[in-house]
């Protein structure tokens, strides 16, 4: 199904006889496999309103992300949360849409400083499982009118409703960026260096560890960045001499971090969200022999782990879940052969009270249980 | 503002209820004497008052759970209360409700600089969260103007903002986790020191739910390293249009000030008479503040003052030192007090798209003439969050009603131009009946469905947020079942 208007989409859902597999550009095949009729939002296309002077943008869900980023860039602005492109690691094709970004609450390295997709989402229109067209939030930056269902829709993977339109707070693109790169760090040293950087007043907008290098990004006005780079390098002297990477070269590095290039080609992929300072001990426990490919982002708060083959995936999965249980946080099985994504819980099972609330909410938003049923467990 | 009639069956339960509450709480934590319950008869929306059935002041999450379980079993409504600073009537009781105050729960439970968070009991005041970490160079960003008194629990309930949220966001953007008790006594842990939700984003919907989904007893809050310094610049213009254009140009230029505050002439005159901050007598005044090291501040201010000059300001004053900075902020920070000196006032909180600022200010001026009530405007211009202060005389019959009608018209105007009823104060009872102007019946129904899930009996703060007519079937179903 490929509706070209919100009304048609609502009609398709209201009259649906069975399960629907909701997709935007189908580039983020995440979650337990859903069997059902494909319902695409790509026909709902176009930027509805963009006010650079108010830092707000409204677009229909099927609008290609690239189109939005180009429109923003023309005014020297951007989506601050730096949404990742999942195509390289997931091996998918297609055109990422803004609705898909919201449905999966997709954020990149800058999340550690400015917040996630959900933090910049001001409003949403969506169609619930009964076919009702609903709206929540708006297009203004501060809004506490009624419950914030906008946050609830972000990251709900189409299981509460099909998003038809979204509005965002956007921010200016800074004049310049510089990245400090420290070599020869193991995870423990990297996380310590990143904590020191993020606890400084120098506004670090990216803190990642990839292939033995700790990367710290500073963005802003020319003179300001120059000052902060010097001050930060001085403060981080105990962690070694940093190489300074400027301009487009720095931009390219952060794109590879954002898209987790270090894990491209892995057949199984996990995403671990945890307390940043727990990252080194977590890694030491689950992968003492460095068998897995690994990238750390968000100063330690996000670990990507990948295995080239899916052979021991079930065991690794169990050990990751076991280790996170004692620490707090969660593990998502982001990529695996279909059979494994069916048999293993892709999303971290929640404690009984939270799971009961989630079930009851889905029942209210999707009484016929037709919207991506079972995708989130 | 109408409130539902108290349920006589619940009123009759008082002796048994008090006895059961006394079994789980310290003797001085159950307030049931009629003279003493008066202390809880209103919040900062003082035009509406009603003493509760009783008030309880638990000290632990377990006690909160016990209280809620008892009230749940007996079918007694509960109104959670932080410090009672709500301007929207969020903590206004009904005669048949129990006030659950978290004021005794104000400890700092954990401070973690490596991971940049602090975990506190929810009764702790906003400013004292920063107080607990500032000696080590950190702060908690949301700064509502009541921050000296307001509690984190209330900040979470209303998703409070403040003057600096253009850069740092509001409460929801700085909240990492909560311990929350559901109406049936279930204790729930959501979020924590990690950065995103494992499944549905419950934290996002709890923040701003006005105490209707659960009672938050502990909160994990993001703290930030303090900037090296901050400096404001003051600029005056002879028209609101021009000042609005300056705001838009600053934002478009790519600098992101931490605050852009706006005051109009009535407000400038009132604060000048009251605080003598030395403000120019002009149509519109802007205070723009930037942060960073000295050099960074100078670099940003140079860009901002360039833009300001292009629009022919009647005054442009950069703070050269701490004392001048303080004086620039002095008037803005005294604005509410100054207006209060003139008369009683009602403070509104609608948000509008920034581009609509001149039009909305002009319309407010016209309406002020029609209603014969003065109004001053002071607000966060960077994010379009307005705070019109309507002056009225509480002792003059009919004035409050006229003021409320005027306020409702302003809020409808905010919605009409693409904005919303409330930017940071919450709906409470104050804007409850205007929700139909912003939301279609289905939009309200899906929100109420969320409450159905968290609080199936509709006992938590039941007469708030939703128009009484819209929530009545759900509230009545509960009363009928008891």
PDB file of N, CA, C and O in Angstrom, chain A residues 51 55 111 113 118-119 132 134-135 140 142-147 169 172 198-201 203 223-224 227-228 271 273 275-277 298 330 353 364, chain B residues 113 115-116 166-167 172-173 188 193 195-196 201 212 222 225-226 228 251 293 296 299 351 355 380 383 385 420 422 424 438-439 442-443 445 447 452:
ATOM      1  N   UNK A  51      10.823  27.844   8.870  1.00  0.00           N
ATOM      2  CA  UNK A  51      11.086  29.226   9.291  1.00  0.00           C
ATOM      3  C   UNK A  51      12.493  29.307   9.873  1.00  0.00           C
ATOM      4  O   UNK A  51      12.682  29.058  11.070  1.00  0.00           O
ATOM      5  N   UNK A  55      13.893  28.782  13.802  1.00  0.00           N
ATOM      6  CA  UNK A  55      14.553  27.487  13.998  1.00  0.00           C
ATOM      7  C   UNK A  55      13.570  26.323  13.993  1.00  0.00           C
ATOM      8  O   UNK A  55      13.728  25.363  14.744  1.00  0.00           O
ATOM      9  N   UNK A 111      24.471  13.494  19.955  1.00  0.00           N
ATOM     10  CA  UNK A 111      23.486  13.192  20.989  1.00  0.00           C
ATOM     11  C   UNK A 111      24.049  13.436  22.396  1.00  0.00           C
ATOM     12  O   UNK A 111      23.345  13.896  23.288  1.00  0.00           O
ATOM     13  N   UNK A 113      25.945  15.685  23.462  1.00  0.00           N
ATOM     14  CA  UNK A 113      25.920  17.087  23.885  1.00  0.00           C
ATOM     15  C   UNK A 113      24.517  17.693  23.830  1.00  0.00           C
ATOM     16  O   UNK A 113      24.055  18.320  24.778  1.00  0.00           O
ATOM     17  N   UNK A 118      14.368  12.624  19.708  1.00  0.00           N
ATOM     18  CA  UNK A 118      13.148  12.946  20.470  1.00  0.00           C
ATOM     19  C   UNK A 118      13.223  14.301  21.163  1.00  0.00           C
ATOM     20  O   UNK A 118      12.204  14.926  21.430  1.00  0.00           O
ATOM     21  N   UNK A 119      14.447  14.752  21.456  1.00  0.00           N
ATOM     22  CA  UNK A 119      14.595  16.040  22.134  1.00  0.00           C
ATOM     23  C   UNK A 119      14.346  17.222  21.203  1.00  0.00           C
ATOM     24  O   UNK A 119      14.124  18.331  21.664  1.00  0.00           O
ATOM     25  N   UNK A 132      -7.724   6.660  13.225  1.00  0.00           N
ATOM     26  CA  UNK A 132      -7.990   8.054  13.608  1.00  0.00           C
ATOM     27  C   UNK A 132      -6.771   8.921  13.309  1.00  0.00           C
ATOM     28  O   UNK A 132      -5.649   8.548  13.665  1.00  0.00           O
ATOM     29  N   UNK A 134      -4.529  11.841  14.339  1.00  0.00           N
ATOM     30  CA  UNK A 134      -4.310  12.501  15.620  1.00  0.00           C
ATOM     31  C   UNK A 134      -3.118  13.440  15.534  1.00  0.00           C
ATOM     32  O   UNK A 134      -2.233  13.252  14.699  1.00  0.00           O
ATOM     33  N   UNK A 135      -3.138  14.447  16.415  1.00  0.00           N
ATOM     34  CA  UNK A 135      -1.961  15.319  16.473  1.00  0.00           C
ATOM     35  C   UNK A 135      -1.568  15.564  17.922  1.00  0.00           C
ATOM     36  O   UNK A 135      -2.402  15.495  18.831  1.00  0.00           O
ATOM     37  N   UNK A 140       6.041  24.940  17.796  1.00  0.00           N
ATOM     38  CA  UNK A 140       6.748  25.936  18.602  1.00  0.00           C
ATOM     39  C   UNK A 140       7.679  25.239  19.581  1.00  0.00           C
ATOM     40  O   UNK A 140       7.465  24.095  19.963  1.00  0.00           O
ATOM     41  N   UNK A 142       8.520  25.720  22.760  1.00  0.00           N
ATOM     42  CA  UNK A 142       8.138  25.373  24.130  1.00  0.00           C
ATOM     43  C   UNK A 142       6.641  25.102  24.167  1.00  0.00           C
ATOM     44  O   UNK A 142       5.851  25.956  23.776  1.00  0.00           O
ATOM     45  N   UNK A 143       6.291  23.928  24.630  1.00  0.00           N
ATOM     46  CA  UNK A 143       4.899  23.514  24.558  1.00  0.00           C
ATOM     47  C   UNK A 143       4.655  22.432  25.606  1.00  0.00           C
ATOM     48  O   UNK A 143       5.208  21.345  25.513  1.00  0.00           O
ATOM     49  N   UNK A 144       3.868  22.736  26.612  1.00  0.00           N
ATOM     50  CA  UNK A 144       3.532  21.724  27.619  1.00  0.00           C
ATOM     51  C   UNK A 144       2.013  21.543  27.681  1.00  0.00           C
ATOM     52  O   UNK A 144       1.461  21.208  28.722  1.00  0.00           O
ATOM     53  N   UNK A 145       1.356  21.772  26.538  1.00  0.00           N
ATOM     54  CA  UNK A 145      -0.099  21.701  26.506  1.00  0.00           C
ATOM     55  C   UNK A 145      -0.558  20.257  26.349  1.00  0.00           C
ATOM     56  O   UNK A 145      -0.492  19.697  25.267  1.00  0.00           O
ATOM     57  N   UNK A 146      -1.000  19.651  27.423  1.00  0.00           N
ATOM     58  CA  UNK A 146      -1.426  18.251  27.378  1.00  0.00           C
ATOM     59  C   UNK A 146      -0.234  17.314  27.461  1.00  0.00           C
ATOM     60  O   UNK A 146       0.912  17.749  27.620  1.00  0.00           O
ATOM     61  N   UNK A 147      -0.508  16.009  27.379  1.00  0.00           N
ATOM     62  CA  UNK A 147       0.580  15.025  27.506  1.00  0.00           C
ATOM     63  C   UNK A 147       1.503  15.086  26.302  1.00  0.00           C
ATOM     64  O   UNK A 147       1.066  15.342  25.185  1.00  0.00           O
ATOM     65  N   UNK A 169      12.745  21.293  16.014  1.00  0.00           N
ATOM     66  CA  UNK A 169      13.618  22.429  16.300  1.00  0.00           C
ATOM     67  C   UNK A 169      14.942  22.141  15.592  1.00  0.00           C
ATOM     68  O   UNK A 169      15.468  21.027  15.694  1.00  0.00           O
ATOM     69  N   UNK A 172      21.653  26.305  14.047  1.00  0.00           N
ATOM     70  CA  UNK A 172      22.620  26.754  13.043  1.00  0.00           C
ATOM     71  C   UNK A 172      23.813  25.803  12.921  1.00  0.00           C
ATOM     72  O   UNK A 172      24.205  25.175  13.917  1.00  0.00           O
ATOM     73  N   UNK A 198      34.197  15.760  28.559  1.00  0.00           N
ATOM     74  CA  UNK A 198      32.773  16.111  28.660  1.00  0.00           C
ATOM     75  C   UNK A 198      32.456  16.851  29.956  1.00  0.00           C
ATOM     76  O   UNK A 198      31.424  17.515  30.067  1.00  0.00           O
ATOM     77  N   UNK A 199      33.328  16.718  30.957  1.00  0.00           N
ATOM     78  CA  UNK A 199      33.125  17.438  32.212  1.00  0.00           C
ATOM     79  C   UNK A 199      33.780  18.819  32.189  1.00  0.00           C
ATOM     80  O   UNK A 199      33.720  19.552  33.162  1.00  0.00           O
ATOM     81  N   UNK A 200      34.430  19.156  31.088  1.00  0.00           N
ATOM     82  CA  UNK A 200      35.047  20.473  30.961  1.00  0.00           C
ATOM     83  C   UNK A 200      34.016  21.451  30.411  1.00  0.00           C
ATOM     84  O   UNK A 200      33.021  21.032  29.839  1.00  0.00           O
ATOM     85  N   UNK A 201      34.265  22.756  30.562  1.00  0.00           N
ATOM     86  CA  UNK A 201      33.293  23.716  30.014  1.00  0.00           C
ATOM     87  C   UNK A 201      33.499  23.989  28.521  1.00  0.00           C
ATOM     88  O   UNK A 201      32.967  24.949  28.003  1.00  0.00           O
ATOM     89  N   UNK A 203      32.505  22.461  25.788  1.00  0.00           N
ATOM     90  CA  UNK A 203      31.421  22.108  24.875  1.00  0.00           C
ATOM     91  C   UNK A 203      31.838  21.116  23.794  1.00  0.00           C
ATOM     92  O   UNK A 203      31.766  21.384  22.597  1.00  0.00           O
ATOM     93  N   UNK A 223      37.276  31.695  16.356  1.00  0.00           N
ATOM     94  CA  UNK A 223      38.163  32.021  17.475  1.00  0.00           C
ATOM     95  C   UNK A 223      37.825  31.190  18.707  1.00  0.00           C
ATOM     96  O   UNK A 223      38.700  30.771  19.452  1.00  0.00           O
ATOM     97  N   UNK A 224      36.566  30.960  18.874  1.00  0.00           N
ATOM     98  CA  UNK A 224      36.117  30.197  20.031  1.00  0.00           C
ATOM     99  C   UNK A 224      36.655  28.779  19.972  1.00  0.00           C
ATOM    100  O   UNK A 224      37.162  28.237  20.963  1.00  0.00           O
ATOM    101  N   UNK A 227      40.365  28.626  20.693  1.00  0.00           N
ATOM    102  CA  UNK A 227      40.627  28.732  22.137  1.00  0.00           C
ATOM    103  C   UNK A 227      40.325  27.417  22.856  1.00  0.00           C
ATOM    104  O   UNK A 227      41.124  26.920  23.649  1.00  0.00           O
ATOM    105  N   UNK A 228      39.168  26.831  22.542  1.00  0.00           N
ATOM    106  CA  UNK A 228      38.756  25.623  23.271  1.00  0.00           C
ATOM    107  C   UNK A 228      39.641  24.427  22.931  1.00  0.00           C
ATOM    108  O   UNK A 228      39.909  23.583  23.785  1.00  0.00           O
ATOM    109  N   UNK A 271      23.605  -3.110  19.842  1.00  0.00           N
ATOM    110  CA  UNK A 271      23.730  -1.728  20.266  1.00  0.00           C
ATOM    111  C   UNK A 271      23.481  -1.726  21.777  1.00  0.00           C
ATOM    112  O   UNK A 271      22.427  -2.177  22.233  1.00  0.00           O
ATOM    113  N   UNK A 273      23.301   0.360  25.344  1.00  0.00           N
ATOM    114  CA  UNK A 273      23.147   1.671  25.965  1.00  0.00           C
ATOM    115  C   UNK A 273      23.367   1.501  27.458  1.00  0.00           C
ATOM    116  O   UNK A 273      22.692   0.681  28.101  1.00  0.00           O
ATOM    117  N   UNK A 275      25.502   3.187  31.354  1.00  0.00           N
ATOM    118  CA  UNK A 275      26.182   4.287  32.036  1.00  0.00           C
ATOM    119  C   UNK A 275      27.588   4.391  31.461  1.00  0.00           C
ATOM    120  O   UNK A 275      28.310   3.388  31.428  1.00  0.00           O
ATOM    121  N   UNK A 276      28.003   5.581  30.984  1.00  0.00           N
ATOM    122  CA  UNK A 276      29.282   5.690  30.271  1.00  0.00           C
ATOM    123  C   UNK A 276      30.466   5.040  31.000  1.00  0.00           C
ATOM    124  O   UNK A 276      31.234   4.303  30.395  1.00  0.00           O
ATOM    125  N   UNK A 277      30.598   5.277  32.300  1.00  0.00           N
ATOM    126  CA  UNK A 277      31.786   4.764  32.994  1.00  0.00           C
ATOM    127  C   UNK A 277      31.754   3.243  33.137  1.00  0.00           C
ATOM    128  O   UNK A 277      32.765   2.634  33.491  1.00  0.00           O
ATOM    129  N   UNK A 298      29.218   8.412  22.423  1.00  0.00           N
ATOM    130  CA  UNK A 298      28.556   9.090  23.530  1.00  0.00           C
ATOM    131  C   UNK A 298      29.392   9.014  24.819  1.00  0.00           C
ATOM    132  O   UNK A 298      28.854   8.804  25.911  1.00  0.00           O
ATOM    133  N   UNK A 330      20.607  -1.203  28.509  1.00  0.00           N
ATOM    134  CA  UNK A 330      19.920  -2.201  27.684  1.00  0.00           C
ATOM    135  C   UNK A 330      20.698  -2.534  26.430  1.00  0.00           C
ATOM    136  O   UNK A 330      21.562  -1.777  25.994  1.00  0.00           O
ATOM    137  N   UNK A 353       6.309  -4.558  35.464  1.00  0.00           N
ATOM    138  CA  UNK A 353       5.394  -3.416  35.572  1.00  0.00           C
ATOM    139  C   UNK A 353       5.453  -2.542  34.315  1.00  0.00           C
ATOM    140  O   UNK A 353       4.417  -2.116  33.789  1.00  0.00           O
ATOM    141  N   UNK A 364      -4.431   0.292  23.598  1.00  0.00           N
ATOM    142  CA  UNK A 364      -5.261   1.485  23.427  1.00  0.00           C
ATOM    143  C   UNK A 364      -4.987   2.199  22.115  1.00  0.00           C
ATOM    144  O   UNK A 364      -5.883   2.735  21.483  1.00  0.00           O
TER     145      UNK A 364
ATOM    146  N   UNK B 113      30.087  12.815  38.796  1.00  0.00           N
ATOM    147  CA  UNK B 113      30.626  13.776  37.830  1.00  0.00           C
ATOM    148  C   UNK B 113      31.147  13.098  36.566  1.00  0.00           C
ATOM    149  O   UNK B 113      31.089  13.662  35.489  1.00  0.00           O
ATOM    150  N   UNK B 115      29.884  10.670  35.025  1.00  0.00           N
ATOM    151  CA  UNK B 115      28.759  10.422  34.119  1.00  0.00           C
ATOM    152  C   UNK B 115      27.798  11.597  34.073  1.00  0.00           C
ATOM    153  O   UNK B 115      26.754  11.531  33.439  1.00  0.00           O
ATOM    154  N   UNK B 116      28.144  12.646  34.777  1.00  0.00           N
ATOM    155  CA  UNK B 116      27.428  13.914  34.725  1.00  0.00           C
ATOM    156  C   UNK B 116      25.934  13.793  35.036  1.00  0.00           C
ATOM    157  O   UNK B 116      25.080  14.168  34.254  1.00  0.00           O
ATOM    158  N   UNK B 166      16.621  28.127  25.551  1.00  0.00           N
ATOM    159  CA  UNK B 166      16.933  28.212  24.126  1.00  0.00           C
ATOM    160  C   UNK B 166      18.164  27.352  23.839  1.00  0.00           C
ATOM    161  O   UNK B 166      18.233  26.647  22.854  1.00  0.00           O
ATOM    162  N   UNK B 167      19.123  27.378  24.743  1.00  0.00           N
ATOM    163  CA  UNK B 167      20.338  26.586  24.553  1.00  0.00           C
ATOM    164  C   UNK B 167      20.255  25.214  25.219  1.00  0.00           C
ATOM    165  O   UNK B 167      20.694  24.224  24.656  1.00  0.00           O
ATOM    166  N   UNK B 172      12.354  18.026  30.310  1.00  0.00           N
ATOM    167  CA  UNK B 172      12.349  16.714  29.651  1.00  0.00           C
ATOM    168  C   UNK B 172      13.675  16.412  28.959  1.00  0.00           C
ATOM    169  O   UNK B 172      14.061  15.251  28.842  1.00  0.00           O
ATOM    170  N   UNK B 173      14.387  17.449  28.524  1.00  0.00           N
ATOM    171  CA  UNK B 173      15.667  17.252  27.853  1.00  0.00           C
ATOM    172  C   UNK B 173      16.810  17.030  28.840  1.00  0.00           C
ATOM    173  O   UNK B 173      17.928  16.725  28.437  1.00  0.00           O
ATOM    174  N   UNK B 188       7.923   1.944  40.155  1.00  0.00           N
ATOM    175  CA  UNK B 188       8.461   1.740  38.814  1.00  0.00           C
ATOM    176  C   UNK B 188       9.776   2.509  38.691  1.00  0.00           C
ATOM    177  O   UNK B 188       9.852   3.665  39.083  1.00  0.00           O
ATOM    178  N   UNK B 193      21.152   6.146  34.436  1.00  0.00           N
ATOM    179  CA  UNK B 193      22.335   6.889  34.009  1.00  0.00           C
ATOM    180  C   UNK B 193      22.621   6.724  32.515  1.00  0.00           C
ATOM    181  O   UNK B 193      23.475   7.397  31.974  1.00  0.00           O
ATOM    182  N   UNK B 195      21.459   6.772  28.343  1.00  0.00           N
ATOM    183  CA  UNK B 195      20.893   7.926  27.658  1.00  0.00           C
ATOM    184  C   UNK B 195      19.599   7.710  26.895  1.00  0.00           C
ATOM    185  O   UNK B 195      18.973   8.672  26.483  1.00  0.00           O
ATOM    186  N   UNK B 196      19.191   6.478  26.644  1.00  0.00           N
ATOM    187  CA  UNK B 196      17.932   6.339  25.904  1.00  0.00           C
ATOM    188  C   UNK B 196      17.103   5.169  26.429  1.00  0.00           C
ATOM    189  O   UNK B 196      17.586   4.329  27.181  1.00  0.00           O
ATOM    190  N   UNK B 201       9.188   5.217  25.156  1.00  0.00           N
ATOM    191  CA  UNK B 201       9.778   6.303  25.939  1.00  0.00           C
ATOM    192  C   UNK B 201       8.794   6.794  27.016  1.00  0.00           C
ATOM    193  O   UNK B 201       8.208   7.856  26.892  1.00  0.00           O
ATOM    194  N   UNK B 212      -0.621  13.294  36.851  1.00  0.00           N
ATOM    195  CA  UNK B 212      -1.815  12.490  36.590  1.00  0.00           C
ATOM    196  C   UNK B 212      -1.509  11.030  36.304  1.00  0.00           C
ATOM    197  O   UNK B 212      -2.423  10.214  36.193  1.00  0.00           O
ATOM    198  N   UNK B 222      20.404  15.279  34.494  1.00  0.00           N
ATOM    199  CA  UNK B 222      21.658  15.567  33.817  1.00  0.00           C
ATOM    200  C   UNK B 222      22.233  16.873  34.375  1.00  0.00           C
ATOM    201  O   UNK B 222      21.507  17.864  34.503  1.00  0.00           O
ATOM    202  N   UNK B 225      28.763  20.957  32.920  1.00  0.00           N
ATOM    203  CA  UNK B 225      29.851  21.802  33.413  1.00  0.00           C
ATOM    204  C   UNK B 225      29.476  23.274  33.220  1.00  0.00           C
ATOM    205  O   UNK B 225      28.934  23.650  32.181  1.00  0.00           O
ATOM    206  N   UNK B 226      29.744  24.053  34.244  1.00  0.00           N
ATOM    207  CA  UNK B 226      29.408  25.483  34.173  1.00  0.00           C
ATOM    208  C   UNK B 226      30.243  26.179  33.101  1.00  0.00           C
ATOM    209  O   UNK B 226      31.434  25.928  32.998  1.00  0.00           O
ATOM    210  N   UNK B 228      32.467  29.123  31.402  1.00  0.00           N
ATOM    211  CA  UNK B 228      33.474  29.937  32.087  1.00  0.00           C
ATOM    212  C   UNK B 228      32.919  31.291  32.502  1.00  0.00           C
ATOM    213  O   UNK B 228      33.315  31.854  33.508  1.00  0.00           O
ATOM    214  N   UNK B 251      19.079  34.929  15.489  1.00  0.00           N
ATOM    215  CA  UNK B 251      18.981  33.474  15.385  1.00  0.00           C
ATOM    216  C   UNK B 251      19.490  33.001  14.024  1.00  0.00           C
ATOM    217  O   UNK B 251      20.225  32.025  13.920  1.00  0.00           O
ATOM    218  N   UNK B 293      34.242  31.740  27.331  1.00  0.00           N
ATOM    219  CA  UNK B 293      35.389  32.459  27.884  1.00  0.00           C
ATOM    220  C   UNK B 293      35.248  33.924  27.491  1.00  0.00           C
ATOM    221  O   UNK B 293      34.425  34.263  26.644  1.00  0.00           O
ATOM    222  N   UNK B 296      35.472  34.394  23.763  1.00  0.00           N
ATOM    223  CA  UNK B 296      34.307  33.853  23.068  1.00  0.00           C
ATOM    224  C   UNK B 296      33.107  34.770  23.212  1.00  0.00           C
ATOM    225  O   UNK B 296      32.357  35.011  22.270  1.00  0.00           O
ATOM    226  N   UNK B 299      33.520  37.768  20.982  1.00  0.00           N
ATOM    227  CA  UNK B 299      33.297  37.404  19.582  1.00  0.00           C
ATOM    228  C   UNK B 299      31.794  37.338  19.265  1.00  0.00           C
ATOM    229  O   UNK B 299      31.323  37.892  18.270  1.00  0.00           O
ATOM    230  N   UNK B 351       2.647  30.063  23.820  1.00  0.00           N
ATOM    231  CA  UNK B 351       3.806  30.140  22.930  1.00  0.00           C
ATOM    232  C   UNK B 351       3.312  30.399  21.515  1.00  0.00           C
ATOM    233  O   UNK B 351       2.275  29.883  21.110  1.00  0.00           O
ATOM    234  N   UNK B 355       7.871  34.424  14.374  1.00  0.00           N
ATOM    235  CA  UNK B 355       7.534  35.383  13.313  1.00  0.00           C
ATOM    236  C   UNK B 355       6.212  36.109  13.580  1.00  0.00           C
ATOM    237  O   UNK B 355       5.936  37.151  12.996  1.00  0.00           O
ATOM    238  N   UNK B 380      10.235  35.055  26.947  1.00  0.00           N
ATOM    239  CA  UNK B 380      11.405  34.426  26.327  1.00  0.00           C
ATOM    240  C   UNK B 380      11.221  34.510  24.815  1.00  0.00           C
ATOM    241  O   UNK B 380      10.524  33.701  24.220  1.00  0.00           O
ATOM    242  N   UNK B 383      12.344  31.609  21.988  1.00  0.00           N
ATOM    243  CA  UNK B 383      11.518  30.429  21.738  1.00  0.00           C
ATOM    244  C   UNK B 383      10.032  30.759  21.645  1.00  0.00           C
ATOM    245  O   UNK B 383       9.197  29.867  21.620  1.00  0.00           O
ATOM    246  N   UNK B 385       7.920  31.953  23.738  1.00  0.00           N
ATOM    247  CA  UNK B 385       7.113  31.698  24.934  1.00  0.00           C
ATOM    248  C   UNK B 385       6.763  33.035  25.607  1.00  0.00           C
ATOM    249  O   UNK B 385       7.601  33.680  26.210  1.00  0.00           O
ATOM    250  N   UNK B 420       0.594  27.554  20.995  1.00  0.00           N
ATOM    251  CA  UNK B 420      -0.082  26.679  21.941  1.00  0.00           C
ATOM    252  C   UNK B 420      -0.465  27.447  23.211  1.00  0.00           C
ATOM    253  O   UNK B 420      -0.037  28.571  23.429  1.00  0.00           O
ATOM    254  N   UNK B 422       0.138  26.749  26.453  1.00  0.00           N
ATOM    255  CA  UNK B 422       1.081  26.879  27.558  1.00  0.00           C
ATOM    256  C   UNK B 422       2.456  26.358  27.174  1.00  0.00           C
ATOM    257  O   UNK B 422       2.582  25.267  26.618  1.00  0.00           O
ATOM    258  N   UNK B 424       5.285  26.542  29.437  1.00  0.00           N
ATOM    259  CA  UNK B 424       6.069  25.981  30.540  1.00  0.00           C
ATOM    260  C   UNK B 424       5.320  25.910  31.874  1.00  0.00           C
ATOM    261  O   UNK B 424       5.820  25.314  32.808  1.00  0.00           O
ATOM    262  N   UNK B 438      -7.328  23.928  21.137  1.00  0.00           N
ATOM    263  CA  UNK B 438      -6.085  23.439  20.535  1.00  0.00           C
ATOM    264  C   UNK B 438      -6.212  22.020  20.002  1.00  0.00           C
ATOM    265  O   UNK B 438      -5.540  21.654  19.042  1.00  0.00           O
ATOM    266  N   UNK B 439      -7.057  21.213  20.645  1.00  0.00           N
ATOM    267  CA  UNK B 439      -7.126  19.802  20.278  1.00  0.00           C
ATOM    268  C   UNK B 439      -8.532  19.393  19.834  1.00  0.00           C
ATOM    269  O   UNK B 439      -9.525  19.833  20.418  1.00  0.00           O
ATOM    270  N   UNK B 442     -10.676  13.682  19.363  1.00  0.00           N
ATOM    271  CA  UNK B 442      -9.841  12.479  19.293  1.00  0.00           C
ATOM    272  C   UNK B 442      -8.444  12.717  19.878  1.00  0.00           C
ATOM    273  O   UNK B 442      -7.859  11.819  20.484  1.00  0.00           O
ATOM    274  N   UNK B 443      -7.910  13.928  19.659  1.00  0.00           N
ATOM    275  CA  UNK B 443      -6.577  14.245  20.197  1.00  0.00           C
ATOM    276  C   UNK B 443      -6.590  14.203  21.723  1.00  0.00           C
ATOM    277  O   UNK B 443      -5.616  13.800  22.358  1.00  0.00           O
ATOM    278  N   UNK B 445      -8.880  12.448  23.445  1.00  0.00           N
ATOM    279  CA  UNK B 445      -9.211  11.078  23.831  1.00  0.00           C
ATOM    280  C   UNK B 445      -7.959  10.206  23.921  1.00  0.00           C
ATOM    281  O   UNK B 445      -7.819   9.414  24.848  1.00  0.00           O
ATOM    282  N   UNK B 447      -4.956  11.156  24.593  1.00  0.00           N
ATOM    283  CA  UNK B 447      -4.209  11.531  25.799  1.00  0.00           C
ATOM    284  C   UNK B 447      -4.869  10.925  27.041  1.00  0.00           C
ATOM    285  O   UNK B 447      -4.193  10.403  27.931  1.00  0.00           O
ATOM    286  N   UNK B 452      -5.836   6.417  31.298  1.00  0.00           N
ATOM    287  CA  UNK B 452      -6.560   5.166  31.574  1.00  0.00           C
ATOM    288  C   UNK B 452      -5.585   4.025  31.893  1.00  0.00           C
ATOM    289  O   UNK B 452      -5.857   3.181  32.743  1.00  0.00           O
TER     290      UNK B 452
END
